[in-house]
């Protein structure tokens, strides 16, 4: 098996537990992931929800790098539309100065929440000055690369780290593939949100073409258990609903209630809510690795970022341990 495994954590809050407990589980999981051999540990960004405890991946990265030894730690990702690219560059140059060679900056285009939180995050921002997402990403890239010239008349994102953060663009479109390639960023195809194999093939081929042969990472949802039946039980309640808005942004959410809140908060009147089958790999460790190996062989994927979308602590930790240790034994 010649592919790497990395891990995406959303700090899920299980029924009856506090956000504090969920965040300490995230730290423990990072330490366990390091011991199991995962290559990266990424933190997601979500806003205004009682189900996830991580609105600020930068803060969690700083906490985790101080209590792990060598695993790469990063964002999966920072939702750039809400923030000044200059401030994001400062944050990640500071993190990369604290832990040179261990920091990943992953950037996403999604809002990470519903319209109420998006409006609050962007309050006071002049939309006409912000520019397109591509322009924001280009600015961020330029500030991460400014040489350490000691001239206060030149805008630099200080401190200048000895080894800058690795840069990743999260997306699931050919537009994202082209943008990542143009800037020299690595693409992470979001198959955990859209696992359509035809779309994945198109996007991966586009990225490979425009980047002169680089391979994208692929994020996938994975649930592993001791038996196929047990895995089926763990994912039985998982749901995905796609909200299509005419002349507006579309999103995937986890319930009809969330979908209705999205259109209500956004003031949308012309929309469609439709259920979709979750993009998920499930089964025993051997079964899941067979599916990962098939993706590796078919598309040349060299690294998978694993998202395990269950909040129950023991089942989630066991799923990730089974996936990692089976691979180590088999290798």
Short mmCIF file of C-alpha atoms in Angstrom, two decimals, residues 3 5-7 13 60 90 104 114 124 137 153 172-173 178 220 236 250-251 255 260 264 268 284 301 306:
data_model
loop_
_atom_site.label_atom_id
_atom_site.label_comp_id
_atom_site.label_asym_id
_atom_site.label_seq_id
_atom_site.Cartn_x
_atom_site.Cartn_y
_atom_site.Cartn_z
CA UNK A 3 -0.57 5.81 -0.14
CA UNK A 5 -3.28 8.43 5.48
CA UNK A 6 -4.05 11.77 7.10
CA UNK A 7 -6.90 12.79 9.37
CA UNK A 13 -19.77 17.18 20.29
CA UNK A 60 -6.33 24.47 17.91
CA UNK A 90 0.46 36.39 9.70
CA UNK A 104 -0.18 23.05 6.81
CA UNK A 114 -25.30 29.27 7.65
CA UNK A 124 -17.66 45.74 8.40
CA UNK A 137 -6.02 33.52 -2.50
CA UNK A 153 7.77 50.59 3.75
CA UNK A 172 -14.25 19.87 -5.91
CA UNK A 173 -14.25 21.70 -9.24
CA UNK A 178 -6.74 25.31 -12.17
CA UNK A 220 -12.91 10.83 1.95
CA UNK A 236 -27.50 4.41 9.70
CA UNK A 250 -25.64 25.93 -2.87
CA UNK A 251 -24.67 23.84 0.14
CA UNK A 255 -30.72 17.53 8.04
CA UNK A 260 -34.69 25.03 6.01
CA UNK A 264 -34.69 31.07 5.83
CA UNK A 268 -34.02 32.65 -0.45
CA UNK A 284 -14.07 -3.67 7.89
CA UNK A 301 -4.01 9.14 -5.40
CA UNK A 306 -9.83 10.69 6.40
#
